[in-house]
Short mmCIF file of C-alpha atoms and ligand atoms in Angstrom, two decimals:
data_model
loop_
_atom_site.label_atom_id
_atom_site.label_comp_id
_atom_site.label_asym_id
_atom_site.label_seq_id
_atom_site.Cartn_x
_atom_site.Cartn_y
_atom_site.Cartn_z
CA MET A 253 -11.46 1.28 -27.73
CA LEU A 254 -14.73 2.36 -29.28
CA GLU A 255 -16.87 2.68 -26.21
CA ALA A 256 -16.40 4.98 -23.30
CA HIS A 257 -15.04 3.35 -20.15
CA GLU A 258 -17.61 2.50 -17.46
CA ASP A 259 -16.29 5.24 -15.18
CA ASP A 260 -16.04 7.90 -17.88
CA ALA A 261 -19.21 9.82 -17.03
CA ALA A 262 -17.93 10.33 -13.46
CA LEU A 263 -14.37 11.04 -14.60
CA ALA A 264 -15.51 13.60 -17.17
CA ARG A 265 -17.62 15.31 -14.52
CA VAL A 266 -14.67 15.49 -12.12
CA ALA A 267 -12.41 16.89 -14.84
CA SER A 268 -14.90 19.60 -15.76
CA ASP A 269 -15.97 20.49 -12.20
CA PHE A 270 -12.56 20.36 -10.50
CA GLY A 271 -10.05 20.59 -13.36
CA THR A 272 -6.94 18.55 -14.03
CA PRO A 273 -4.61 17.20 -12.88
CA ALA A 274 -6.70 15.31 -10.35
CA TYR A 275 -6.84 12.02 -8.51
CA VAL A 276 -10.23 10.35 -8.18
CA TYR A 277 -10.91 7.59 -5.63
CA PHE A 278 -14.10 5.53 -5.91
CA THR A 279 -15.17 4.33 -2.47
CA ASP A 280 -17.60 1.74 -3.84
CA LYS A 281 -14.67 -0.08 -5.44
CA ILE A 282 -12.81 -0.12 -2.11
CA GLU A 283 -15.94 -1.34 -0.36
CA GLN A 284 -16.11 -4.20 -2.85
CA ARG A 285 -12.48 -5.12 -2.22
CA ILE A 286 -13.07 -5.20 1.52
CA ALA A 287 -16.08 -7.47 1.03
CA ASP A 288 -14.17 -9.72 -1.40
CA LEU A 289 -11.29 -10.16 1.05
CA ARG A 290 -13.57 -10.95 3.95
CA ALA A 291 -15.56 -13.43 1.87
CA ALA A 292 -12.55 -15.12 0.29
CA PHE A 293 -10.87 -15.88 3.61
CA GLY A 294 -14.11 -16.57 5.45
CA GLY A 295 -13.47 -13.74 7.89
CA ARG A 296 -10.24 -15.33 9.16
CA PHE A 297 -8.26 -12.14 8.77
CA ALA A 298 -8.78 -8.69 10.19
CA LEU A 299 -7.65 -6.05 7.70
CA SER A 300 -4.86 -3.59 8.37
CA TYR A 301 -4.52 -0.72 5.94
CA ALA A 302 -0.97 0.41 5.16
CA ALA A 303 -1.28 4.19 5.31
CA LYS A 304 1.79 4.59 3.12
CA SER A 305 -0.18 3.40 0.10
CA ASN A 306 -2.50 6.40 0.26
CA PRO A 307 -2.69 8.56 3.38
CA ASN A 308 -5.27 11.00 2.04
CA PRO A 309 -6.92 12.27 5.25
CA GLU A 310 -10.50 11.83 4.05
CA LEU A 311 -9.76 8.40 2.67
CA LEU A 312 -8.29 7.46 6.05
CA ARG A 313 -11.44 8.77 7.71
CA TRP A 314 -13.65 6.79 5.32
CA LEU A 315 -11.65 3.62 6.01
CA SER A 316 -11.67 4.06 9.78
CA SER A 317 -15.19 2.70 10.18
CA ARG A 318 -14.77 -0.08 7.65
CA ILE A 319 -11.59 -1.93 8.56
CA GLU A 320 -9.95 -2.87 11.81
CA ASN A 321 -6.40 -1.55 11.78
CA LEU A 322 -4.15 1.14 10.41
CA ASP A 323 -0.48 0.43 9.81
CA ILE A 324 1.65 3.57 10.02
CA SER A 325 5.29 3.88 9.04
CA SER A 326 6.12 7.35 10.33
CA ILE A 327 4.95 9.70 13.02
CA GLY A 328 3.44 11.84 10.26
CA GLU A 329 1.17 8.93 9.33
CA MET A 330 0.20 8.54 12.97
CA ARG A 331 -0.77 12.21 13.17
CA LEU A 332 -2.83 11.89 9.99
CA GLY A 333 -4.52 8.76 11.33
CA LEU A 334 -5.34 10.34 14.68
CA ARG A 335 -6.80 13.40 12.99
CA ALA A 336 -8.85 11.14 10.74
CA GLY A 337 -10.46 9.53 13.77
CA TRP A 338 -8.40 6.35 14.16
CA GLU A 339 -7.87 5.38 17.79
CA PRO A 340 -4.17 4.87 18.57
CA GLU A 341 -4.87 1.36 19.93
CA ARG A 342 -5.91 0.31 16.41
CA MET A 343 -2.57 1.38 14.92
CA SER A 344 0.61 -0.59 14.36
CA PHE A 345 3.90 1.17 13.66
CA THR A 346 6.24 -0.50 11.13
CA GLY A 347 9.37 0.86 9.47
CA PRO A 348 13.06 0.11 9.64
CA GLY A 349 14.33 3.54 10.74
CA LYS A 350 12.12 4.82 13.52
CA ARG A 351 13.79 7.73 15.28
CA ASP A 352 13.73 8.21 19.04
CA ALA A 353 11.42 11.21 18.77
CA GLU A 354 9.00 9.16 16.67
CA LEU A 355 9.11 6.26 19.13
CA ALA A 356 8.50 8.64 22.02
CA GLU A 357 5.53 10.31 20.34
CA ALA A 358 3.99 7.01 19.19
CA ILE A 359 4.43 5.38 22.60
CA GLY A 360 3.19 8.52 24.31
CA ASN A 361 0.14 8.53 22.04
CA GLY A 362 -0.62 4.94 23.00
CA VAL A 363 0.13 3.21 19.69
CA GLY A 364 -1.45 -0.26 19.66
CA GLU A 365 1.59 -2.20 18.58
CA LEU A 366 5.10 -1.20 17.82
CA ILE A 367 6.46 -3.47 15.09
CA VAL A 368 10.06 -3.92 16.15
CA GLU A 369 12.39 -4.40 13.21
CA SER A 370 15.75 -4.86 14.95
CA VAL A 371 17.27 -5.48 18.38
CA ASP A 372 18.70 -1.97 18.31
CA GLU A 373 15.25 -0.50 17.83
CA ALA A 374 13.87 -2.69 20.62
CA ILE A 375 16.52 -1.46 23.06
CA ARG A 376 15.74 2.18 22.24
CA ALA A 377 11.98 1.57 22.45
CA ASP A 378 12.42 -0.14 25.81
CA ARG A 379 14.33 2.86 27.20
CA ILE A 380 11.74 5.29 25.82
CA ALA A 381 8.84 3.24 27.21
CA ALA A 382 10.59 3.15 30.60
CA GLU A 383 10.98 6.95 30.53
CA ALA A 384 7.25 7.23 29.74
CA GLY A 385 6.47 4.85 32.57
CA SER A 386 4.74 2.41 30.26
CA VAL A 387 5.02 -1.11 28.97
CA GLN A 388 4.67 -1.04 25.19
CA ARG A 389 2.99 -3.82 23.26
CA ILE A 390 5.25 -4.99 20.45
CA MET A 391 5.35 -7.45 17.62
CA VAL A 392 8.64 -8.56 16.14
CA ARG A 393 8.95 -8.40 12.38
CA ILE A 394 10.70 -11.38 10.86
CA ALA A 395 12.33 -11.37 7.42
CA PRO A 396 11.90 -14.89 5.96
CA ASP A 397 14.88 -16.57 4.34
CA ARG A 398 12.98 -17.00 1.09
CA VAL A 399 10.24 -15.33 -0.90
CA PRO A 400 8.54 -17.37 -3.61
CA LYS A 401 8.88 -16.31 -7.25
CA GLY A 402 6.16 -13.97 -8.44
CA PHE A 403 6.56 -10.98 -6.13
CA GLY A 404 7.31 -7.67 -7.88
CA ASP A 405 8.95 -6.26 -4.75
CA GLN A 406 10.81 -8.30 -2.14
CA MET A 407 11.71 -7.20 1.37
CA ALA A 408 13.19 -10.53 2.49
CA GLY A 409 14.99 -13.62 1.18
CA ARG A 410 18.16 -11.51 0.76
CA PRO A 411 20.06 -8.99 2.85
CA SER A 412 17.31 -6.72 4.10
CA ALA A 413 16.79 -3.64 6.26
CA PHE A 414 13.33 -4.91 7.18
CA GLY A 415 12.79 -7.03 10.24
CA VAL A 416 14.99 -9.57 11.99
CA ASP A 417 16.39 -12.24 9.66
CA TYR A 418 14.72 -15.58 10.24
CA GLU A 419 18.17 -17.19 10.35
CA ALA A 420 19.02 -14.97 13.35
CA ILE A 421 15.66 -14.91 15.13
CA HIS A 422 16.38 -17.61 17.70
CA GLU A 423 19.45 -15.73 18.84
CA GLU A 424 17.93 -12.24 18.66
CA LEU A 425 14.47 -12.82 20.07
CA PRO A 426 15.59 -13.60 23.65
CA LYS A 427 17.37 -10.22 23.73
CA ILE A 428 14.05 -8.55 22.91
CA LEU A 429 12.03 -10.74 25.26
CA ALA A 430 14.35 -9.75 28.10
CA LEU A 431 13.40 -6.06 27.82
CA ARG A 432 11.13 -5.22 30.74
CA ASN A 433 9.24 -2.31 29.20
CA LEU A 434 8.23 -4.14 26.03
CA ARG A 435 5.62 -6.88 25.93
CA LEU A 436 5.65 -9.17 22.92
CA ILE A 437 2.11 -9.85 21.75
CA GLY A 438 2.86 -11.43 18.41
CA LEU A 439 4.87 -11.66 15.21
CA HIS A 440 4.75 -9.80 11.93
CA ILE A 441 5.92 -10.79 8.45
CA TYR A 442 5.77 -8.66 5.37
CA ALA A 443 8.10 -10.29 2.85
CA GLY A 444 7.06 -9.03 -0.56
CA THR A 445 4.33 -7.45 -2.62
CA GLN A 446 2.84 -6.95 -6.06
CA CYS A 447 2.12 -10.63 -6.60
CA LEU A 448 -0.52 -11.68 -9.12
CA VAL A 449 0.03 -15.44 -8.84
CA PRO A 450 -2.32 -17.28 -6.44
CA GLU A 451 0.08 -20.20 -5.87
CA ALA A 452 2.87 -17.80 -4.91
CA ILE A 453 0.59 -16.08 -2.37
CA CYS A 454 -0.26 -19.50 -0.90
CA GLU A 455 3.37 -20.53 -0.73
CA ASN A 456 4.26 -17.24 0.94
CA TYR A 457 1.60 -17.70 3.64
CA ARG A 458 2.77 -21.31 4.07
CA ILE A 459 6.28 -19.98 4.77
CA PHE A 460 4.82 -17.44 7.23
CA MET A 461 2.90 -20.13 9.12
CA SER A 462 5.90 -22.40 9.32
CA ILE A 463 8.04 -19.53 10.69
CA PHE A 464 5.33 -18.47 13.13
CA SER A 465 5.00 -22.05 14.40
CA ASP A 466 8.72 -22.56 14.72
CA VAL A 467 9.37 -19.28 16.55
CA CYS A 468 6.35 -19.56 18.84
CA GLU A 469 7.15 -23.13 19.80
CA ARG A 470 10.86 -22.54 20.38
CA HIS A 471 10.21 -19.50 22.59
CA ASP A 472 6.92 -20.66 24.04
CA ILE A 473 4.94 -17.72 22.72
CA TRP A 474 1.14 -17.88 22.71
CA PRO A 475 0.53 -14.96 20.37
CA GLU A 476 -2.38 -12.60 20.64
CA LYS A 477 -1.88 -11.58 17.05
CA LEU A 478 0.00 -12.56 13.88
CA VAL A 479 0.32 -10.24 10.90
CA PHE A 480 0.54 -11.55 7.35
CA GLY A 481 1.83 -8.99 4.83
CA SER A 482 -0.67 -9.69 2.12
CA GLY A 483 1.51 -9.44 -0.99
CA LEU A 484 -1.62 -9.07 -3.14
CA GLY A 485 -0.89 -7.12 -6.30
CA VAL A 486 -2.84 -5.17 -8.89
CA PRO A 487 -2.67 -5.34 -12.72
CA TYR A 488 -0.75 -2.19 -13.59
CA PHE A 489 0.12 -3.09 -17.16
CA GLU A 490 -1.87 -4.20 -20.23
CA ASN A 491 -0.63 -7.79 -20.12
CA ASP A 492 -1.15 -8.25 -16.39
CA ALA A 493 -4.09 -10.45 -15.42
CA PRO A 494 -5.70 -9.54 -12.09
CA ILE A 495 -4.96 -12.00 -9.31
CA ASP A 496 -7.66 -14.60 -8.71
CA LEU A 497 -8.30 -13.85 -5.05
CA LYS A 498 -10.69 -16.75 -4.58
CA ALA A 499 -8.11 -19.18 -5.96
CA ALA A 500 -5.44 -17.78 -3.65
CA ALA A 501 -7.73 -18.07 -0.62
CA LEU A 502 -8.97 -21.51 -1.59
CA GLY A 503 -5.40 -22.75 -2.04
CA ILE A 504 -4.46 -21.92 1.55
CA ARG A 505 -7.66 -21.88 3.61
CA LYS A 506 -7.45 -25.46 4.81
CA GLU A 507 -3.88 -24.92 5.99
CA ILE A 508 -4.88 -21.71 7.76
CA ASP A 509 -7.78 -23.54 9.40
CA ALA A 510 -5.42 -26.30 10.55
CA PHE A 511 -2.95 -23.71 11.86
CA CYS A 512 -5.69 -21.93 13.80
CA ALA A 513 -6.86 -25.24 15.25
CA LEU A 514 -3.50 -25.75 17.00
CA PRO A 515 -3.93 -25.00 20.73
CA ARG A 516 -1.16 -22.40 20.60
CA PHE A 517 -2.97 -20.38 17.94
CA ALA A 518 -6.59 -21.09 18.86
CA LYS A 519 -7.03 -17.63 20.39
CA THR A 520 -4.73 -15.79 18.00
CA ASP A 521 -6.09 -13.01 15.80
CA LEU A 522 -4.77 -13.00 12.26
CA ALA A 523 -4.47 -9.81 10.25
CA LEU A 524 -3.70 -9.11 6.61
CA GLU A 525 -1.64 -5.98 6.14
CA LEU A 526 -2.12 -4.38 2.74
CA GLY A 527 -2.50 -1.20 0.77
CA ARG A 528 -2.54 -1.43 -2.99
CA TYR A 529 -5.01 -4.31 -3.22
CA LEU A 530 -7.55 -2.30 -1.24
CA VAL A 531 -7.22 1.09 -2.89
CA GLY A 532 -5.01 0.83 -5.99
CA GLU A 533 -7.62 -0.08 -8.55
CA ALA A 534 -10.16 2.27 -6.99
CA GLY A 535 -8.21 5.31 -8.14
CA TYR A 536 -7.51 7.13 -11.38
CA PHE A 537 -5.12 9.93 -12.13
CA LEU A 538 -6.61 12.43 -14.56
CA THR A 539 -4.19 14.50 -16.55
CA GLY A 540 -5.22 16.97 -19.24
CA ILE A 541 -3.53 17.56 -22.57
CA THR A 542 -2.39 21.17 -22.83
CA THR A 543 -0.12 21.04 -25.88
CA ILE A 544 0.29 18.76 -28.88
CA LYS A 545 3.44 18.64 -30.92
CA GLU A 546 5.14 16.47 -33.51
CA SER A 547 8.82 15.83 -33.25
CA ARG A 548 10.74 13.73 -35.75
CA GLY A 549 7.76 11.59 -36.55
CA THR A 550 6.51 11.20 -32.97
CA ARG A 551 3.35 12.84 -31.74
CA PHE A 552 3.50 14.20 -28.19
CA GLY A 553 0.60 15.03 -25.94
CA ILE A 554 1.97 17.28 -23.22
CA CYS A 555 -0.13 17.00 -20.07
CA ASP A 556 -0.71 19.23 -17.07
CA GLY A 557 0.37 16.57 -14.56
CA GLY A 558 3.24 14.13 -14.96
CA MET A 559 5.85 12.51 -12.78
CA ASN A 560 5.59 15.36 -10.28
CA ASN A 561 2.10 14.06 -9.50
CA HIS A 562 2.49 10.37 -10.32
CA LEU A 563 6.05 9.15 -10.15
CA PRO A 564 5.22 5.41 -10.37
CA ALA A 565 3.28 5.84 -13.63
CA SER A 566 6.31 7.59 -15.11
CA GLY A 567 8.32 4.43 -14.50
CA ASN A 568 10.77 6.07 -12.13
CA PHE A 569 9.68 4.26 -8.97
CA GLY A 570 11.63 1.05 -9.20
CA MET A 571 10.61 -0.05 -12.71
CA VAL A 572 13.55 -1.56 -14.58
CA ILE A 573 12.07 -1.45 -18.08
CA HIS A 574 9.50 1.26 -18.68
CA ARG A 575 5.99 -0.09 -19.18
CA ASN A 576 2.91 2.02 -19.52
CA TYR A 577 0.30 1.89 -16.81
CA ARG A 578 -3.14 1.04 -18.18
CA MET A 579 -4.74 4.27 -19.37
CA HIS A 580 -7.46 5.55 -21.65
CA ARG A 581 -8.78 8.79 -23.05
CA VAL A 582 -11.89 9.79 -21.14
CA GLY A 583 -14.83 9.55 -23.54
CA GLY A 584 -13.52 6.66 -25.63
CA GLY A 585 -13.15 6.82 -29.42
CA GLU A 586 -11.65 4.85 -32.26
CA PRO A 587 -7.93 4.13 -31.73
CA ALA A 588 -6.04 6.25 -34.24
CA ARG A 589 -2.31 6.28 -33.60
CA LYS A 590 0.40 5.93 -31.05
CA VAL A 591 1.37 8.97 -29.03
CA ASN A 592 3.83 9.78 -26.29
CA LEU A 593 2.18 11.36 -23.27
CA VAL A 594 4.53 13.45 -21.19
CA GLY A 595 4.17 15.74 -18.20
CA PRO A 596 4.99 19.43 -17.85
CA LEU A 597 8.44 19.03 -16.30
CA CYS A 598 11.67 19.99 -18.01
CA THR A 599 13.12 16.47 -17.97
CA PRO A 600 12.87 13.53 -20.35
CA LEU A 601 12.11 11.36 -17.31
CA ASP A 602 8.65 12.92 -17.18
CA ARG A 603 6.65 10.49 -19.30
CA ILE A 604 3.25 9.13 -18.53
CA GLY A 605 2.95 6.83 -21.53
CA VAL A 606 5.25 5.90 -24.39
CA GLY A 607 3.70 4.79 -27.70
CA VAL A 608 0.18 4.69 -26.27
CA GLN A 609 -2.47 3.69 -28.75
CA LEU A 610 -5.16 6.38 -28.42
CA PRO A 611 -7.92 8.01 -30.43
CA GLU A 612 -6.83 11.21 -32.23
CA ILE A 613 -5.87 13.47 -29.33
CA ALA A 614 -6.84 17.12 -28.98
CA ILE A 615 -5.99 19.90 -26.58
CA GLY A 616 -8.31 19.63 -23.57
CA ASP A 617 -8.56 15.84 -23.74
CA VAL A 618 -8.35 14.07 -20.42
CA ILE A 619 -6.29 10.92 -19.96
CA ALA A 620 -7.25 8.58 -17.12
CA VAL A 621 -4.33 6.58 -15.72
CA HIS A 622 -5.65 3.45 -14.00
CA ASN A 623 -4.41 1.80 -10.79
CA SER A 624 -3.61 5.15 -9.27
CA GLY A 625 -5.33 4.83 -5.90
CA ALA A 626 -2.15 3.63 -4.17
CA TYR A 627 1.41 4.96 -4.40
CA GLY A 628 0.28 7.91 -6.50
CA LEU A 629 0.47 11.42 -5.16
CA THR A 630 2.46 10.75 -1.99
CA ALA A 631 4.98 8.62 -3.87
CA SER A 632 5.73 11.59 -6.13
CA PRO A 633 8.14 14.55 -6.07
CA VAL A 634 5.42 17.20 -5.86
CA TYR A 635 7.82 20.02 -5.08
CA PHE A 636 9.90 19.48 -8.20
CA ILE A 637 9.32 22.49 -10.47
CA SER A 638 6.69 23.89 -8.09
CA HIS A 639 3.47 23.15 -9.90
CA GLU A 640 0.28 23.35 -7.86
CA LEU A 641 -0.79 20.14 -6.15
CA PRO A 642 -3.35 18.10 -8.08
CA ARG A 643 -6.86 17.91 -6.75
CA GLU A 644 -8.01 14.78 -4.97
CA ILE A 645 -11.64 13.79 -5.29
CA LEU A 646 -13.47 11.16 -3.29
CA MET A 647 -16.40 9.63 -5.21
CA GLU A 648 -18.93 8.27 -2.75
CA GLY A 649 -22.00 6.75 -4.35
CA GLY A 650 -21.88 9.15 -7.28
CA GLN A 651 -21.14 12.22 -5.12
CA ALA A 652 -17.81 13.89 -5.77
CA ARG A 653 -16.10 15.55 -2.82
CA ASP A 654 -12.95 17.65 -2.97
CA VAL A 655 -10.51 16.05 -0.50
CA THR A 656 -7.36 17.75 -1.74
CA ARG A 657 -4.73 17.58 0.96
CA GLN A 658 -2.77 20.58 2.11
CA LEU A 659 0.98 20.79 2.00
CA GLY A 660 2.12 20.80 5.60
CA ASP A 661 -0.60 18.46 6.82
CA LEU A 662 2.04 16.26 8.45
CA ALA A 663 2.85 18.91 11.04
CA ARG A 664 2.30 18.13 14.68
C1 LIG B 213 5.47 -3.18 6.22
C2 LIG B 213 4.57 -2.95 5.06
N1 LIG B 213 3.26 -3.20 5.20
C3 LIG B 213 2.39 -3.00 4.19
C4 LIG B 213 2.80 -2.54 2.97
C5 LIG B 213 1.77 -2.33 1.91
O1 LIG B 213 2.03 -3.01 0.76
P1 LIG B 213 0.98 -3.09 -0.43
O2 LIG B 213 0.50 -1.69 -0.66
O3 LIG B 213 1.77 -3.61 -1.54
O4 LIG B 213 -0.12 -3.98 0.00
C6 LIG B 213 4.15 -2.27 2.76
C7 LIG B 213 4.64 -1.79 1.47
O5 LIG B 213 5.77 -1.52 1.22
C8 LIG B 213 5.07 -2.48 3.84
O6 LIG B 213 6.36 -2.23 3.70
#
């Protein structure tokens, strides 16, 4: 790459003002994604942000006035959301292993919808709601019997901890419907993610609609709300092409319109639940080269942040064959040679890029790892080898703000 990247002026400023390692999140890019999603689906879907993808408190606060819902998967995420100004009624609570104490706190806080993932969980939630003297709104998560090809991660179509198997739903649902302190307001499906193929997204939503229709008709449910786990992916690697969102939306819009025209669903709100597609590409991880060494013909750039800060980019978060995230040296320059970029940890697992074609590297250079806005810092083992936490910077219209989170911010 000869020219500097379009975000390099801002990234260089962050690196010099705040130091590295650092995460940088560009809110204008998230704003664009929100607008693109609303336009592509003609406003059919409300948006529900999966806090797990990036629960930075200031990012949560920024999102709270821009999208409708927050999906939490632990009581810690609920606490973060509440502190960031999200009303509990706008939250849904997913997750396969909710503990009684979490259920009690979420129900006590007035969580909007509990996403029930098993009959066992429903029975416990019913007892806890009864003890609290409340009737809790719930949605039942269903795990479809198939997920189309093209999804990097699958949570259904095989034995799964997530949701009630579609094959068992007709037997299981009545047991949940019989619970007096739970009120079913809709259904939830999140079957897979990291899909870049429009036709696969369409097929997935087609499966969802057919399951929703079948279950609602068989059990005479007139749902208030149906949640579609979006599945939309981001192009992590050099050869990935970004998903064509318009093509995906165009391929399914007529069927969604027909679905919504059915009397049973005419008053139903639809929501897309997603994380990475909203915030992934809006973030960079900046890591600075502190040491350069040659070893047996390989040049190493040793960086101040590695897998302790960004486990997914190191390839240790479910990647079968290591592939480098897209990355560049801030400031551009003529590609010179391949280097291995590693982090500061005492383990060969700590690699940020293997054989990366870069300009001649020097101590003090900053590497920007792309697609780092989701599943970055909080998907990483930050305590391992006790380095300081990286900074987190929110870029709002050219203004950089330090939004570094504090360890311990999940406390009650
Ligand atoms: C229930 C649920 N909702 C939403 C998400 C967000 O997925 P993504 O960030 O891929 O959009 C996940 C991811 O695992 C999930 O499990």
